[in-house]
CSV table of C-alpha atoms in Angstrom, one decimal:
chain,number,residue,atom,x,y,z
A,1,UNK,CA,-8.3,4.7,-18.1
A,2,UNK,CA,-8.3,8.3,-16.9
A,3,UNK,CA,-7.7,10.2,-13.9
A,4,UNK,CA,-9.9,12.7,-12.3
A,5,UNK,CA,-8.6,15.9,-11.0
A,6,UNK,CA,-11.6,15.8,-8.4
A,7,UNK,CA,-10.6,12.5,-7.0
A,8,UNK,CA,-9.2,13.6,-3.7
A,9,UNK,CA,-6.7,11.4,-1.5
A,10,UNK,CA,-7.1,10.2,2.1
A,11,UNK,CA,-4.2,8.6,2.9
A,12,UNK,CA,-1.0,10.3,4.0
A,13,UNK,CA,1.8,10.3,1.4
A,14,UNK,CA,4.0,8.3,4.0
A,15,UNK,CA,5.0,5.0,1.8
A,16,UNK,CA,6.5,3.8,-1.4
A,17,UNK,CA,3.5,1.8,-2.3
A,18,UNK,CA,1.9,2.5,-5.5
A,19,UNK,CA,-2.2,2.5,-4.4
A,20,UNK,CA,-5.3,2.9,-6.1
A,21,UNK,CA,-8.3,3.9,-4.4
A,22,UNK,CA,-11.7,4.9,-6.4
A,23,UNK,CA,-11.4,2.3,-9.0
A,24,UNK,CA,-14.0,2.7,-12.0
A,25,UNK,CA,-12.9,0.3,-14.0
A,26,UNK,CA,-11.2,-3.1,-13.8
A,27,UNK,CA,-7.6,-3.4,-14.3
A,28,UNK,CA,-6.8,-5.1,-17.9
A,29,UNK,CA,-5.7,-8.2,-16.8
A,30,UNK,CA,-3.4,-8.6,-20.4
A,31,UNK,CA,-1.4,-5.5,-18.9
A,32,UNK,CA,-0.2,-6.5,-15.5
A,33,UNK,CA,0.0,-10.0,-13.6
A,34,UNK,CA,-3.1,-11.2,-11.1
A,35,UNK,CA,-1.3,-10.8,-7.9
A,36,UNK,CA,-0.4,-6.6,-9.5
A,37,UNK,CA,-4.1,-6.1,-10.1
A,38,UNK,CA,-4.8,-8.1,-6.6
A,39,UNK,CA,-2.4,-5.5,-5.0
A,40,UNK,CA,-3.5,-2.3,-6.9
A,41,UNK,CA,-7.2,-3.6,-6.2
A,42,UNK,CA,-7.7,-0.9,-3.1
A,43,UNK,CA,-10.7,0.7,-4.2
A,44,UNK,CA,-14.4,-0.2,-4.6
A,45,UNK,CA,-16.0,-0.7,-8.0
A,46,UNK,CA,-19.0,1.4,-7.9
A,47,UNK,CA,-16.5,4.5,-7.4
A,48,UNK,CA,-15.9,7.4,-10.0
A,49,UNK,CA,-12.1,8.0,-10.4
A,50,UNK,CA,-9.1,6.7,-10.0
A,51,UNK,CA,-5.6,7.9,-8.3
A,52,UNK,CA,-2.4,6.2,-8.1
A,53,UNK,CA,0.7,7.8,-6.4
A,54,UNK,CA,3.5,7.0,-4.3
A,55,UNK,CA,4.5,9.2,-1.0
A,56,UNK,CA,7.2,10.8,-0.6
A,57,UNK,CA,9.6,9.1,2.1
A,58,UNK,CA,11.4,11.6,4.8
A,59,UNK,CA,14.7,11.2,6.0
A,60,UNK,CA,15.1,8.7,9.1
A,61,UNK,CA,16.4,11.8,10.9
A,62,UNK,CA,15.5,15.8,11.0
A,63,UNK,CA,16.9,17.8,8.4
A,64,UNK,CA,19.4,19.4,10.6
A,65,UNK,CA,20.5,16.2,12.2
A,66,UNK,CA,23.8,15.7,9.9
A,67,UNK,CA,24.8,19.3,10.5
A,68,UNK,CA,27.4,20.6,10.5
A,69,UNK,CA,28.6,18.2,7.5
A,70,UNK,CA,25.6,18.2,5.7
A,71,UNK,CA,23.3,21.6,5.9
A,72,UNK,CA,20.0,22.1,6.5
A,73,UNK,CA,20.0,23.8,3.7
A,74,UNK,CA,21.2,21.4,1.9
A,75,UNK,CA,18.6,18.8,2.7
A,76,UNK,CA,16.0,20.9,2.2
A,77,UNK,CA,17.0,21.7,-1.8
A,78,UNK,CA,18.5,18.5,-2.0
A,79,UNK,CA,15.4,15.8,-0.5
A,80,UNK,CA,12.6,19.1,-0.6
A,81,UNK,CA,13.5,19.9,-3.9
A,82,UNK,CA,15.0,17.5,-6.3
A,83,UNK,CA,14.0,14.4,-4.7
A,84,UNK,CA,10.5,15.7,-4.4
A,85,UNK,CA,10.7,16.7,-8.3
A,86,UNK,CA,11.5,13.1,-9.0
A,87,UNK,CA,8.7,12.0,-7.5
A,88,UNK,CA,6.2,14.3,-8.6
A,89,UNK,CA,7.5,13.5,-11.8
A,90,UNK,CA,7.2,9.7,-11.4
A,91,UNK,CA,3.5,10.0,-9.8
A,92,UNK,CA,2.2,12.5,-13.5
A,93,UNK,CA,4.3,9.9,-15.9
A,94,UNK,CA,2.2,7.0,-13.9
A,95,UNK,CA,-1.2,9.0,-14.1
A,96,UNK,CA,-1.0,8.7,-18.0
A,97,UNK,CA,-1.7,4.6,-18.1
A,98,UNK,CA,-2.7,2.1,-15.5
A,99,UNK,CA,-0.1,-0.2,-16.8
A,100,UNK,CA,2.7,0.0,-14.3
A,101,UNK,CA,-0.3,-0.2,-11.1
A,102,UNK,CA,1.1,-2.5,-8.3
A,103,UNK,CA,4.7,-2.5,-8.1
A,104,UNK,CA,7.1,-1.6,-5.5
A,105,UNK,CA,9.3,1.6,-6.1
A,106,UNK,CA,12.2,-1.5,-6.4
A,107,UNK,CA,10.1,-3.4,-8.6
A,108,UNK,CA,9.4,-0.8,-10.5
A,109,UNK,CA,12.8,0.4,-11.2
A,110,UNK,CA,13.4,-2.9,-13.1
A,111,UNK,CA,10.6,-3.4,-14.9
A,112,UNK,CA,11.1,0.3,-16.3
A,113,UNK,CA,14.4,0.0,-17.4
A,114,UNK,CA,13.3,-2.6,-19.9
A,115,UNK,CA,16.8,-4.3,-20.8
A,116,UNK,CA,18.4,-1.2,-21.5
A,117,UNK,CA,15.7,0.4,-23.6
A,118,UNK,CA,14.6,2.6,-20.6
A,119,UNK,CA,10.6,3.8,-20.7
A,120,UNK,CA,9.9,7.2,-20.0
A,121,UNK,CA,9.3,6.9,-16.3
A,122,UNK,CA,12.9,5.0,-15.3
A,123,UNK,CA,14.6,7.7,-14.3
A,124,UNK,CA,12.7,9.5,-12.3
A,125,UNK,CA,12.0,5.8,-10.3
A,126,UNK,CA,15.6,5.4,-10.1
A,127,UNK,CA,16.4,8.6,-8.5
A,128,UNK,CA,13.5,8.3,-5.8
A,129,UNK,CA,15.2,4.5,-5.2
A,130,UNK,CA,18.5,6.0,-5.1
A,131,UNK,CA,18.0,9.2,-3.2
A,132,UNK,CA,15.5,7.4,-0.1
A,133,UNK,CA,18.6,4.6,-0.6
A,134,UNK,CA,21.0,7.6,-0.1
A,135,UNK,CA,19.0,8.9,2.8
A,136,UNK,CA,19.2,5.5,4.6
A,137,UNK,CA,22.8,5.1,3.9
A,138,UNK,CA,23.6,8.2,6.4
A,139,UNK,CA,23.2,9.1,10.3
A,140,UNK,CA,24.0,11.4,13.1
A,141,UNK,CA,27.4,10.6,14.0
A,142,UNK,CA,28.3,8.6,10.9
A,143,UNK,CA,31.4,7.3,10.2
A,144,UNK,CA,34.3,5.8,12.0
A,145,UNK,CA,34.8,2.1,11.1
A,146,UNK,CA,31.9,-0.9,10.5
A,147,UNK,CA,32.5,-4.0,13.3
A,148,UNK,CA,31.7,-7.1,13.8
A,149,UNK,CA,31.6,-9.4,10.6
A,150,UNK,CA,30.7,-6.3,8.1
A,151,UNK,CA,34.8,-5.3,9.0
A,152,UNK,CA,36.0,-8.6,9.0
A,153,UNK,CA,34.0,-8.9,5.1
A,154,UNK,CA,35.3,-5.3,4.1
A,155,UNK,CA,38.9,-7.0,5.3
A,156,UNK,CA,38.6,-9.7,3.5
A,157,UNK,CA,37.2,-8.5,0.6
A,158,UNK,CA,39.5,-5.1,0.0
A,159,UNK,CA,42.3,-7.0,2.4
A,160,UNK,CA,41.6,-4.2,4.8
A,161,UNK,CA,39.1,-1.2,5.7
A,162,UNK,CA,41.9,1.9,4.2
A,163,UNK,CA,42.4,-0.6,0.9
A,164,UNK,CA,38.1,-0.3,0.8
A,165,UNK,CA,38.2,3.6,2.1
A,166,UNK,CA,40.6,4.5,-0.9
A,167,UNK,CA,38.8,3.0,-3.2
A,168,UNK,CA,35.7,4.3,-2.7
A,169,UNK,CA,37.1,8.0,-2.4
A,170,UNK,CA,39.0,7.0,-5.7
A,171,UNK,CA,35.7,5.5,-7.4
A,172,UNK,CA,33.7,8.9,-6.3
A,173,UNK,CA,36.0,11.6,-7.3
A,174,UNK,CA,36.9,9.7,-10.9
A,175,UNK,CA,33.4,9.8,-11.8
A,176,UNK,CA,32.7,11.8,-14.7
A,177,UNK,CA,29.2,13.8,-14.7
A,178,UNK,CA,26.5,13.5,-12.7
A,179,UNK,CA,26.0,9.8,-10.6
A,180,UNK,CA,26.3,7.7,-7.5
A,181,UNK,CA,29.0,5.5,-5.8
A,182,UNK,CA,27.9,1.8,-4.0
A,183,UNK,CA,29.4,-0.3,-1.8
A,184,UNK,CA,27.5,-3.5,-3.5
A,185,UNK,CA,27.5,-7.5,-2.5
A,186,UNK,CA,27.9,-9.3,-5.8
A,187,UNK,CA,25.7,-12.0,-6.0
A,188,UNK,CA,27.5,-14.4,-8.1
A,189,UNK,CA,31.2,-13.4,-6.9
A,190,UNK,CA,30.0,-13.8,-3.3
A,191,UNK,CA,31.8,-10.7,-2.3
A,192,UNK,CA,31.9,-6.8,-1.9
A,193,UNK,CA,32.9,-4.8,-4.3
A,194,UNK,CA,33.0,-0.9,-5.2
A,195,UNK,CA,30.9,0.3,-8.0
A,196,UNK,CA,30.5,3.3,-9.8
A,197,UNK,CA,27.3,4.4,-12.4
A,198,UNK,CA,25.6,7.3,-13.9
A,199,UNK,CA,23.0,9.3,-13.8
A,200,UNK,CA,20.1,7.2,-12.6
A,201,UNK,CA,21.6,3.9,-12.7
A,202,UNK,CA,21.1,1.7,-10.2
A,203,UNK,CA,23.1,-1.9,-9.3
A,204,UNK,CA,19.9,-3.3,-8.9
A,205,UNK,CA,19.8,-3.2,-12.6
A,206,UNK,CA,22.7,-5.8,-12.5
A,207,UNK,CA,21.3,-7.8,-9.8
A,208,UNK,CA,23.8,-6.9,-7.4
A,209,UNK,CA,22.7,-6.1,-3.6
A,210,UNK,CA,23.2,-2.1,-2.9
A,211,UNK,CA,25.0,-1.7,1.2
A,212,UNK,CA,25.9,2.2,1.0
A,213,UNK,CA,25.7,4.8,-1.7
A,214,UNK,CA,26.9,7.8,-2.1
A,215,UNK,CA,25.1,11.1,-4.5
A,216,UNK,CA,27.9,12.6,-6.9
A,217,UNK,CA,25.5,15.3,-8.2
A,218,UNK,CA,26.7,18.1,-7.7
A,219,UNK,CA,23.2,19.4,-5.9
A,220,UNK,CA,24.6,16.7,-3.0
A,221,UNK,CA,27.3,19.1,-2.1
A,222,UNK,CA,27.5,22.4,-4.2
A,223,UNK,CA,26.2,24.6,-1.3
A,224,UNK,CA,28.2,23.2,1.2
A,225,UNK,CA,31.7,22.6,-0.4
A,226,UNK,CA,31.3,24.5,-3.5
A,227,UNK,CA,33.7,22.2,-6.2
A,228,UNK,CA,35.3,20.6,-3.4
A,229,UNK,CA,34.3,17.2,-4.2
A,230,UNK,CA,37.1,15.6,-2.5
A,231,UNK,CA,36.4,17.1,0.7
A,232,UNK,CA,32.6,16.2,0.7
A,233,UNK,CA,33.4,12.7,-0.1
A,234,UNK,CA,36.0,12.7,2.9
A,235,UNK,CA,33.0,13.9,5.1
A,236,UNK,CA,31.1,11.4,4.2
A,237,UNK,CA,33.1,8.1,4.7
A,238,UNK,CA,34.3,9.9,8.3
A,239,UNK,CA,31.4,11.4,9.2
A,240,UNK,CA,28.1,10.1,7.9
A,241,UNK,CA,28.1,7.1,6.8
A,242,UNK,CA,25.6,4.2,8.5
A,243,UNK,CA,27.4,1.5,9.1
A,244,UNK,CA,24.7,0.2,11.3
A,245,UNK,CA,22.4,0.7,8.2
A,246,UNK,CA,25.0,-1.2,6.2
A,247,UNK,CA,25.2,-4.2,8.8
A,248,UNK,CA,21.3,-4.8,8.8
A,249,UNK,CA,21.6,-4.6,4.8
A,250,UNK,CA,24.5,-7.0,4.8
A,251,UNK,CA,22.6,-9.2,7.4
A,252,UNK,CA,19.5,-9.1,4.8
A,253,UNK,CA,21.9,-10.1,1.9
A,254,UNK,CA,23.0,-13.0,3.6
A,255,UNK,CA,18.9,-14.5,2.9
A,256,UNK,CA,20.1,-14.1,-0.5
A,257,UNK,CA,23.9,-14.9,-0.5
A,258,UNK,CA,26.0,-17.4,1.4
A,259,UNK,CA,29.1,-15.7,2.3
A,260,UNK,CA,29.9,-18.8,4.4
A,261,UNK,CA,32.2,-17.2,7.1
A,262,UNK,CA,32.4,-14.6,9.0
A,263,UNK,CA,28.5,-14.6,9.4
A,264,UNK,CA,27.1,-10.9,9.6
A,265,UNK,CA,25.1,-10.7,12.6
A,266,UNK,CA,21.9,-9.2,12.6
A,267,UNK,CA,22.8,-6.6,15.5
């Protein structure tokens, strides 16, 4: 199935869902499950072309809300330009076959990492999961300390919140190349744990359940700490970090995971 360049697209680019509008043909139902093709199945039949795409997802704040430990400038090269680049990259990869129509940018992820045997379109997937991921994981006024039963986990789990701190500063700054750093609930182990992967790796890809992550490319920080990797990781953990976001996360694990006590409350 083809894609016309003519086909022109009415919706904003606002969302991570992968659409299809204009739909000339049928989806080949040996390619994806029903409940994909019921999904992707947006258009109307006696259309000409076909477009699939998924939007690109702002920030939950302005660009110059983390200022002055994260730039403007920086966003705008770091989410306007390289994020963006993922995505674009993602959305002509996607154009060439209707065999990936339907999934969640999650979803997606998995499928294209194939065991290990990545397709061609993994990593750009995995950088716009990590990066809107990254995003999320940040605020105004970051920082400070998580409460409630996200602290009392952290405790338990590191045996207290400067054991967890230092090894996440260690994790980040012994990570060699380009990649990320997560806080991650293990699924199996019931408990938190630091982890550390590269380039576009995700834990999703090991089933465990992301809380925070932090970007160790060096387009994350070069403009505004030069090599000073250490410093922009301090930042970070004292300045911008969401624990709020992590606490809703955590709360959303707990569907998945019984940590027994201390319950993470929802808010």
């Amino acid at each position: 199935m083809g894609w016309s360049a003519s086909c022109i697209n009415p919706f904003p680019a606002s969302s991570h869902l992968l659409v299809a509008i204009n739909m000339s043909k049928h989806l080949k139902s040996s390619q994806i499950p029903l409940r994909k093709q019921k999904r992707a199945w947006l258009g109307n039949e006696k259309a000409r072309c076909v477009l699939a795409y998924y939007g690109l997802q702002k920030p939950p704040y302005e660009l110059d809300a983390l200022e002055p430990y994260m730039s403007r400038k920086t966003l705008e090269m770091h989410w306007g330009k390289h994020h963006r680049g993922y995505l674009e990259g993602l959305n002509k990869q996607l154009a060439k076959s209707d065999v990936l129509y339907g999934y969640t940018m999650e979803e997606l992820v998995k499928v294209t990492y194939n065991s290990g045997n990545p397709f061609p379109e993994f990593n750009n997937a995995a950088q716009v999961w990590n990066h809107d991921f990254f995003w999320e994981s940040m605020q105004p006024g970051g920082g400070n300390e998580p409460i409630l039963g996200l602290l009392q986990q952290i405790e338990m789990d590191f045996g207290s919140f400067t054991n967890f701190k230092e090894k996440f500063i260690e994790a980040a700054l012994s990570l060699l190349g380009s990649g990320w750093v997560w806080l991650v609930l293990k699924r199996n182990e019931k408990r938190l744990e630091v982890v550390k992967t590269s380039n576009a790796i995700s834990p999703l890809l090991w089933d465990d359940i992301p809380i925070i992550s932090l970007d160790m490319w060096e387009h994350a920080y070069y403009l505004d700490y030069k090599n000073e990797k250490g410093k922009y990781v301090d930042v970070f953990m004292n300045h911008l970090v969401s624990w709020n976001m992590a606490m809703l996360r955590m709360a959303r694990a707990q569907s998945f995971v019984n940590l027994a006590e201390p319950k993470i409350p929802v808010a």
